[in-house]
Coordinates of N, CA, C and O in Angstrom, one line a residue:
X1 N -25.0 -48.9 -33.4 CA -25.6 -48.9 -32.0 C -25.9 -47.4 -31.7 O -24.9 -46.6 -31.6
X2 N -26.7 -47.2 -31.6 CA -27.4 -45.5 -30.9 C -26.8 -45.7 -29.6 O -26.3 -46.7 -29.1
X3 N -26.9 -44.1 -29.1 CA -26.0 -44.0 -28.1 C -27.3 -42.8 -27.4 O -27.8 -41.8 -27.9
X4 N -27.4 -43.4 -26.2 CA -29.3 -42.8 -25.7 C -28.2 -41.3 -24.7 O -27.1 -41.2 -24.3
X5 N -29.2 -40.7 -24.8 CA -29.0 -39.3 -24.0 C -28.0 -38.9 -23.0 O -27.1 -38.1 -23.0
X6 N -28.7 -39.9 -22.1 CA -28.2 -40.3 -20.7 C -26.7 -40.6 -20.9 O -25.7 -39.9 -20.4
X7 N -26.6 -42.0 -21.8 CA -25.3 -41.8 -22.1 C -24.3 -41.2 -22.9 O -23.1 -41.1 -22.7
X8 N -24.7 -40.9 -23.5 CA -24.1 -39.2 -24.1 C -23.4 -38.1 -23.1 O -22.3 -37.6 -23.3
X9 N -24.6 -37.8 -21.9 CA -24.1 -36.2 -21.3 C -23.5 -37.2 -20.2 O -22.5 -36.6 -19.7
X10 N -23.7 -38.6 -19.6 CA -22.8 -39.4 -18.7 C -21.1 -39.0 -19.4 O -20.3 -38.4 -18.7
X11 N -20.9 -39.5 -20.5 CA -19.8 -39.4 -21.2 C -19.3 -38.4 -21.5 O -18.0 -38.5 -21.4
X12 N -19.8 -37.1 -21.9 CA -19.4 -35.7 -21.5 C -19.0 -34.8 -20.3 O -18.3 -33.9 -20.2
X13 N -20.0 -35.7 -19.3 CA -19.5 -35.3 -17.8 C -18.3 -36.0 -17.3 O -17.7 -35.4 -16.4
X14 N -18.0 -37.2 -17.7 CA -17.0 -37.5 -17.4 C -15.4 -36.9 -18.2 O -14.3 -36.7 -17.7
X15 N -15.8 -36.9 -19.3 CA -14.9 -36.1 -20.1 C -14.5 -34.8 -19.4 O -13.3 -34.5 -19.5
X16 N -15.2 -34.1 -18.9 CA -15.1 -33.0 -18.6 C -14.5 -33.1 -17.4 O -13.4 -32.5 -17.3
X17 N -14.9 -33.8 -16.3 CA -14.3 -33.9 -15.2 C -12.6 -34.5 -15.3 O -11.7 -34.7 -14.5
X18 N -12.6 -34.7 -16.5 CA -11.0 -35.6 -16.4 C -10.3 -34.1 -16.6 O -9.7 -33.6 -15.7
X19 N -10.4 -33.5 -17.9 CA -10.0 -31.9 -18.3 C -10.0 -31.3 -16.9 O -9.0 -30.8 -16.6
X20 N -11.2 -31.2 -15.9 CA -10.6 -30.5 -14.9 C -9.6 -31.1 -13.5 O -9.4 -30.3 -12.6
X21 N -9.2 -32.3 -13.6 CA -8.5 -33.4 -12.9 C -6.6 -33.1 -13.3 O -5.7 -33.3 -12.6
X22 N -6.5 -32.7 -14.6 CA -5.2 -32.7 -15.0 C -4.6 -31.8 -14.8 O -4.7 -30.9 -15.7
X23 N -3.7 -31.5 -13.7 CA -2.6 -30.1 -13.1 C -2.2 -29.5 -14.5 O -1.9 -30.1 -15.5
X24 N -2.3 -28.4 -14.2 CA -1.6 -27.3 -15.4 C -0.3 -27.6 -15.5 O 0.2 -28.3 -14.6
X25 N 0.4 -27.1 -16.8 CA 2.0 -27.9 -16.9 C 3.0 -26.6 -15.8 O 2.8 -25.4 -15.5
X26 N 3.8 -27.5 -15.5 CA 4.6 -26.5 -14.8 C 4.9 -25.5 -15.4 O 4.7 -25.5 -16.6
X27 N 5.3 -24.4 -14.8 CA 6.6 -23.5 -15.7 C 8.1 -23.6 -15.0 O 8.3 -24.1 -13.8
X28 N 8.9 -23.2 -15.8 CA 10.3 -23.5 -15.7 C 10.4 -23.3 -14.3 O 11.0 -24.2 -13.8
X29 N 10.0 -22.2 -13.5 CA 10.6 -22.0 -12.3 C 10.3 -22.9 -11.5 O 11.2 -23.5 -10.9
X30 N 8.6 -23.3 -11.3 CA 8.4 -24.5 -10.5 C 9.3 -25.3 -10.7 O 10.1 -25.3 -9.8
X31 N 9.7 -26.3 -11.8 CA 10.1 -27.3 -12.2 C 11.9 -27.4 -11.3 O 12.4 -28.3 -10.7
X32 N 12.3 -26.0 -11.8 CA 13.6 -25.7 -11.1 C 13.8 -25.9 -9.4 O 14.6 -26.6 -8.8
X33 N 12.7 -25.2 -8.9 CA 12.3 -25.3 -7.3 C 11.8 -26.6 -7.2 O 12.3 -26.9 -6.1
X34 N 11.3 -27.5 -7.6 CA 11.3 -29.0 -7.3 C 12.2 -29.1 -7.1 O 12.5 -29.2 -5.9
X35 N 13.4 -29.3 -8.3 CA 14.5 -29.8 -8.3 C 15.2 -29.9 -7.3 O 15.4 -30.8 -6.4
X36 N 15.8 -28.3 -7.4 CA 16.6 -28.2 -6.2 C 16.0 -28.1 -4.5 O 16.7 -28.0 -3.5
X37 N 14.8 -28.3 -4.4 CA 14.5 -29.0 -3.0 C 14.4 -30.3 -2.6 O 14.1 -30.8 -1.5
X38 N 14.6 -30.8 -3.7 CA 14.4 -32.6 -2.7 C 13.2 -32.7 -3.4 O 12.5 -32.1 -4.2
X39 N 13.4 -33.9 -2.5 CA 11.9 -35.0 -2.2 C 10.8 -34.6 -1.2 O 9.7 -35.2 -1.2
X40 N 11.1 -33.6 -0.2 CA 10.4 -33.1 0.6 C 9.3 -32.2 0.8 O 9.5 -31.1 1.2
X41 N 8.0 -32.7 0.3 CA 6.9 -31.9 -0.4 C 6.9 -30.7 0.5 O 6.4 -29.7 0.0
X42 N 7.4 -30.4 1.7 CA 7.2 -29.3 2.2 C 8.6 -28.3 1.8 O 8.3 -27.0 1.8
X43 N 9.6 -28.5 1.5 CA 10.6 -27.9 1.1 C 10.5 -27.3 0.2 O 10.9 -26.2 0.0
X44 N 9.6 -28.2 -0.9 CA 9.5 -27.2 -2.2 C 7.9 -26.5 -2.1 O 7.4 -25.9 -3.0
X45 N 7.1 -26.7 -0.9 CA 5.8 -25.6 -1.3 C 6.8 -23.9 -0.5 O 6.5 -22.9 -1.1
X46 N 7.6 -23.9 0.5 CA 8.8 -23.5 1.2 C 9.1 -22.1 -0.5 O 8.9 -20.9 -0.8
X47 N 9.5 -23.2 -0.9 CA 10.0 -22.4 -2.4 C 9.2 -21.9 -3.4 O 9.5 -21.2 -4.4
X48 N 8.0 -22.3 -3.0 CA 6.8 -21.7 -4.0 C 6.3 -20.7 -3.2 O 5.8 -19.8 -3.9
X49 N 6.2 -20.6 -2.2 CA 5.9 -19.4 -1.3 C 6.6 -18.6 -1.7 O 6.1 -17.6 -2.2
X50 N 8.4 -18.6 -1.6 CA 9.4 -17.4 -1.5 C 9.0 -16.9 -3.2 O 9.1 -15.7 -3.5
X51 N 8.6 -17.7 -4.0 CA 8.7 -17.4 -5.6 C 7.5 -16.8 -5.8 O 7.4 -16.2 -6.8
X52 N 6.3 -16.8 -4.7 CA 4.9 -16.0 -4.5 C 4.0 -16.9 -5.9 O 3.3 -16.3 -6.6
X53 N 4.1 -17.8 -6.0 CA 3.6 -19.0 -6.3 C 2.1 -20.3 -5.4 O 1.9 -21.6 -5.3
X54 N 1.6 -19.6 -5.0 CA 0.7 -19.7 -3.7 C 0.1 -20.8 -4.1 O -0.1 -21.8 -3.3
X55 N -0.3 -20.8 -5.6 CA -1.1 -21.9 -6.0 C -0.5 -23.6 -6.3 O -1.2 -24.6 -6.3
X56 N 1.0 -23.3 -6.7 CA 1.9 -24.6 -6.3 C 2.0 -25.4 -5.4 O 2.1 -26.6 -5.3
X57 N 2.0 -24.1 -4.3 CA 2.6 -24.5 -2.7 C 1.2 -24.9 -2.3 O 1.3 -25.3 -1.2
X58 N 0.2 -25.0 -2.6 CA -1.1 -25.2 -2.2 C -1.5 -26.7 -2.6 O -2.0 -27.6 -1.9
X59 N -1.0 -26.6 -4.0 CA -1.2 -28.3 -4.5 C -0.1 -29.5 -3.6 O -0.4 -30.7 -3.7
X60 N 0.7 -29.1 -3.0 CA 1.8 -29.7 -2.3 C 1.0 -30.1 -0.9 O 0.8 -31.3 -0.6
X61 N 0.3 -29.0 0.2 CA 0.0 -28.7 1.3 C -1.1 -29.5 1.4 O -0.8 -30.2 2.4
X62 N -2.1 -29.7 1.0 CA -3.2 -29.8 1.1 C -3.0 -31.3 0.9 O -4.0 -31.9 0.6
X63 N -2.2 -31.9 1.0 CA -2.1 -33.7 1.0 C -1.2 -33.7 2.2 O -0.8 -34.8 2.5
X64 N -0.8 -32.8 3.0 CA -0.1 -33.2 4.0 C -1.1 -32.8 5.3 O -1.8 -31.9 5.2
X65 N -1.1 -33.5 6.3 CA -1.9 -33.2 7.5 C -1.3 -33.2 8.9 O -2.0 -33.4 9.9
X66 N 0.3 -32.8 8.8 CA 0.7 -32.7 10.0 C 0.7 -31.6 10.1 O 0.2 -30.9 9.2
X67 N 1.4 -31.0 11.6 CA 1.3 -29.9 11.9 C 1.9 -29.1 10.8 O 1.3 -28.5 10.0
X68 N 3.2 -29.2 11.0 CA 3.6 -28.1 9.8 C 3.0 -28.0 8.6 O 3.0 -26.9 8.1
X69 N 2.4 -29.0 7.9 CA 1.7 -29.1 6.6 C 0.4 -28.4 6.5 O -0.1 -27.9 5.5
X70 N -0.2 -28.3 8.3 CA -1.2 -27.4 8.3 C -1.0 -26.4 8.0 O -1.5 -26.0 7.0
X71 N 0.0 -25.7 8.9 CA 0.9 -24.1 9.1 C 1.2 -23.8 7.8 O 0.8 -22.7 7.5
X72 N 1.8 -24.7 6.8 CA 2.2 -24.4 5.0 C 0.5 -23.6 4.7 O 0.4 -22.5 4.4
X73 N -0.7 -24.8 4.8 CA -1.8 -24.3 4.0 C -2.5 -23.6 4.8 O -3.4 -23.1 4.2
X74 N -2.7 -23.2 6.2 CA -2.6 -21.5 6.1 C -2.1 -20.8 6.0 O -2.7 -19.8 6.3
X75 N -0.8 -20.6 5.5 CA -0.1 -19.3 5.3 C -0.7 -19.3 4.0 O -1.5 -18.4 3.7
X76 N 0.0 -20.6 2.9 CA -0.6 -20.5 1.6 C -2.5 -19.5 1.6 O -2.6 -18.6 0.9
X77 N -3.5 -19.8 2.3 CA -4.6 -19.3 2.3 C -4.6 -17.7 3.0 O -5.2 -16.7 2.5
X78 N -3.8 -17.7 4.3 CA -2.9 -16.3 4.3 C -3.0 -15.9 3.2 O -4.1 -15.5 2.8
X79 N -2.1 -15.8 2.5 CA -1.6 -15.1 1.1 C -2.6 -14.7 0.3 O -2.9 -13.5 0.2
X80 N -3.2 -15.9 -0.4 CA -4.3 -16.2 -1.2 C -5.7 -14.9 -0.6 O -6.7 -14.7 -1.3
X81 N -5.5 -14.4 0.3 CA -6.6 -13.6 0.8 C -8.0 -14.6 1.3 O -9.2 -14.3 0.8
X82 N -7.8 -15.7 2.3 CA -8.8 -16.2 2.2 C -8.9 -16.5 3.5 O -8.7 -17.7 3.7
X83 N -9.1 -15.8 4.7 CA -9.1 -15.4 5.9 C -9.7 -16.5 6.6 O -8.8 -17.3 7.1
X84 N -10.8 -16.8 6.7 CA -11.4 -17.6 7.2 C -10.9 -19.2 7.2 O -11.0 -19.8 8.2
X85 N -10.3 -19.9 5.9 CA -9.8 -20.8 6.1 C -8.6 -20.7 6.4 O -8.2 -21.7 6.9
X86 N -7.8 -19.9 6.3 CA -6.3 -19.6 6.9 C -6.4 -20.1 8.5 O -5.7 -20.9 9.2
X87 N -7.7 -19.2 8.9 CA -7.9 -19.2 10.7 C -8.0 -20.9 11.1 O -7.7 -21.3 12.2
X88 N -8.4 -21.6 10.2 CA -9.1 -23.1 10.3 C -7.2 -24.0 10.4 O -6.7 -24.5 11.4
X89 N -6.9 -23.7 9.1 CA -5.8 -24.5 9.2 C -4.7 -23.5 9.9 O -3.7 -24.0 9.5
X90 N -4.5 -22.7 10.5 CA -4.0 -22.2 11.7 C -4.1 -22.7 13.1 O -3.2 -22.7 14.0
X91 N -5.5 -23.1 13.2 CA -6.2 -23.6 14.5 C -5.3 -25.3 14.6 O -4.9 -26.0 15.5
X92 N -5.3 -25.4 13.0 CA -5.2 -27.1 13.3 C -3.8 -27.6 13.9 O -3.4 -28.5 14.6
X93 N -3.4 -26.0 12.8 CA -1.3 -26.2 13.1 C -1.0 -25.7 14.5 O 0.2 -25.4 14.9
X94 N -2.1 -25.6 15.2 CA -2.1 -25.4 16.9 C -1.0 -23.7 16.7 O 0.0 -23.7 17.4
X95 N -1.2 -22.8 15.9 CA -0.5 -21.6 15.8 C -1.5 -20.6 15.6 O -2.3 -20.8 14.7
X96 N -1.3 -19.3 16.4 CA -2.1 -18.2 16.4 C -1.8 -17.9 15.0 O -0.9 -18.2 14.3
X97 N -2.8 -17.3 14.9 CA -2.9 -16.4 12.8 C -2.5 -15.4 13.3 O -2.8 -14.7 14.3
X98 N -1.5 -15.3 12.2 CA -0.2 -13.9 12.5 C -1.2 -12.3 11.8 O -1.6 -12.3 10.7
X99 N -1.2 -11.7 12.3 CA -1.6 -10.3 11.7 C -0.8 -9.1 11.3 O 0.2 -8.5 11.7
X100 N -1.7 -8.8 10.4 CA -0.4 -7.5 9.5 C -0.1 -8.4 8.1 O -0.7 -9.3 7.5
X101 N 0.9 -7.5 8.0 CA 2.0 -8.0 6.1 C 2.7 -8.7 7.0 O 3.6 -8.1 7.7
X102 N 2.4 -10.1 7.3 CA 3.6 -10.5 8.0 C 3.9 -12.0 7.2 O 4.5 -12.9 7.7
X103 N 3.4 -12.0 6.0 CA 3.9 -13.1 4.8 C 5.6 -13.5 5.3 O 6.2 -14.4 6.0
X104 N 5.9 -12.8 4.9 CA 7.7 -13.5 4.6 C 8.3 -13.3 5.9 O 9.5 -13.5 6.1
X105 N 7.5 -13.0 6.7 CA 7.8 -13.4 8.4 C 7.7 -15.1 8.4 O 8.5 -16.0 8.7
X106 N 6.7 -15.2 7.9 CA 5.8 -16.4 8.2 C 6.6 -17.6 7.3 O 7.0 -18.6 7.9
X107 N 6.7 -17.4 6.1 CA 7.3 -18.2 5.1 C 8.8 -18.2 5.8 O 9.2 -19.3 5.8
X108 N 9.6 -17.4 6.3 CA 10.9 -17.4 6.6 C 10.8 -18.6 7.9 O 11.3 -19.7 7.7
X109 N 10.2 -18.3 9.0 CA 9.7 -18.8 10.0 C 9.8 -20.8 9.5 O 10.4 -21.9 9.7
X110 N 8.8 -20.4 8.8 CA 8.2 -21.6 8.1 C 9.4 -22.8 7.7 O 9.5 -23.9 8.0
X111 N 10.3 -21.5 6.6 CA 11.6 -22.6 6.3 C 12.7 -23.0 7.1 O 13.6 -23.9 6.8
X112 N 12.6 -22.2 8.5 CA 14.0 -22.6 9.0 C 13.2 -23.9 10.1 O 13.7 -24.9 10.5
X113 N 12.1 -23.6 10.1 CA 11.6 -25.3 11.1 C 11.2 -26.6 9.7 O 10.9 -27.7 10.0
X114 N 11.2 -26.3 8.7 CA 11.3 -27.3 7.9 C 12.8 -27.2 7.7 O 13.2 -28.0 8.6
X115 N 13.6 -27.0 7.3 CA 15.0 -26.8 7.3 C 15.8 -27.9 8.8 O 16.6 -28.9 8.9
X116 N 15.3 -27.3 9.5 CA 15.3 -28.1 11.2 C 15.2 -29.4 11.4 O 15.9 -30.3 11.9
X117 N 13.6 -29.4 10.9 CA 12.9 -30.7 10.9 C 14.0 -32.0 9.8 O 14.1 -33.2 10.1
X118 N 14.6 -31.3 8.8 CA 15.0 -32.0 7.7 C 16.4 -32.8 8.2 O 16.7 -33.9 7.7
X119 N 17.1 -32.1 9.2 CA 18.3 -32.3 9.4 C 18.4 -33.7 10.6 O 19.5 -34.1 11.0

């Protein structure tokens, strides 16, 4: 059976799109920072911030849509240098966008009201 064009580069595009669908493997540290935070997708993006791991903590945030889940994925975009969406999901987490080096203000901040929230 011939296999016509169409279905060919159909079958390649989907190929391709799966390759870009599949999370990179962890490395040890992530894996460790899962661990020891729980079950609490915000506890361990929490830990991928402190480890300056932006891109972990980002895969975690961006499926949560409460307030603090906002505040995670703008700081995460904070970080990341991406100003404009930082201000968006800042807006959403009803919190002014912090100005300056003020990362591990923000992340510290961050963990003691998830820490709060947890208890």
């Amino acid at each position: 059976m011939a296999v016509t064009p169409v279905a060919k580069a159909t079958r390649q595009q989907t190929a391709a799109k799966e390759l870009q669908e599949v999370a990179p493997p962890k490395t040890a540290r992530q894996a460790r920072a899962d661990r020891a935070a729980g079950p609490n997708p915000l506890s361990r993006a929490v830990r991928h911030l402190e480890a300056g791991e932006w891109r972990a903590a980002h895969a975690l945030v961006q499926k949560d849509a409460s307030t603090l889940g906002c505040w995670a994925h703008g700081l995460v975009h904070l970080i990341e240098g991406d100003l404009e969406n930082a201000k968006y999901w800042y807006r959403r987490a009803r919190r002014p966008l912090p100005h300056g080096n003020t990362a591990a203000a923000e992340i510290a901040a961050l963990k003691a009201t998830v820490r709060q929230g947890a208890q």
